[in-house]
Phi, psi and omega in degrees: 000144176225152178237134184226138169275126185273139166268179185299321180293319178292325176298316179302321179292324185270358188303317181299316178294317179296322177297319177298318178296316179298313180298318179295320180296316178295316180301326181279000174101002180285137181271093181240025173103005184229155175261149178270150352282142178266114180294143180305316181299323178293320178294318177298314181298321180297313179295320177302324179294344178274346187303315181296320179293323176295314180299325181277354180079014178272343178228124177255126183237126174248146178230135173262124180254141172261238176306157188312120175084353182269118178282124177262332182191168179206158172209150180225155170241124175264113182280145180292149182246012179247145182302327183277001181231019182295346181276356185233163177210158177254130174278124184227153171050053169280114183221142178226135178303146180306316184283358177249002182284158177083009181241012177089005182293318178301314179296320179297317179294320178298313179298318178302314180295319179297315181293321178295321178297313179300319180296333178274359181085011177285127185252357180213128174245150174218159178202166171227149179209155180299127178300131179085000180283161176301333181297329181302320179299316179301311183295315180297316182287349177260011174088011176283144183255124177286138178266317181167174181244144176249121181291147175050038185287318182213154176277140173285176182303336178275357178092005180273129179293133183229155174286155179234136176258135178264135180234157171219161176207144175262103183296142179088343178279155177301135182294132175282156176299145180305141178290150176249160175103000000 
């Protein structure tokens, strides 16, 4: 397995695989901003829409590859575009193929994004995830701090409104013990 940060040209090459990963993630019930069923063309269009941000350096996208050309997972950092928020970034679209889950790939991608953020001088990361989702265990056990939950924040892939928990982490800082509760 190899992990690569994509430039805009590499993103264009990987779009079909990334679209497949996005559609599979939505189909498996993960709340990543889309309703099921997610049409392949819609997933491709969404990734194509990220190309300008990648080219401009506002979105950093990493892809974990298995066999040649097969995307196993991805994670992105959305960099802030305002002068007063240049110290922070949002962790977005951490996704791992169903058949690659349970082997630490999600944690590896999360760590990679955190380390890249720290290397860029980013001192604060934030993310949101569906309250009670399997992703919450990963974030909590990786030292992310929950801020609170917002009721009915986003619809899950089935269209049901669900609460969302907001998390933050200071990359490069000693990890705090996982939060309980």
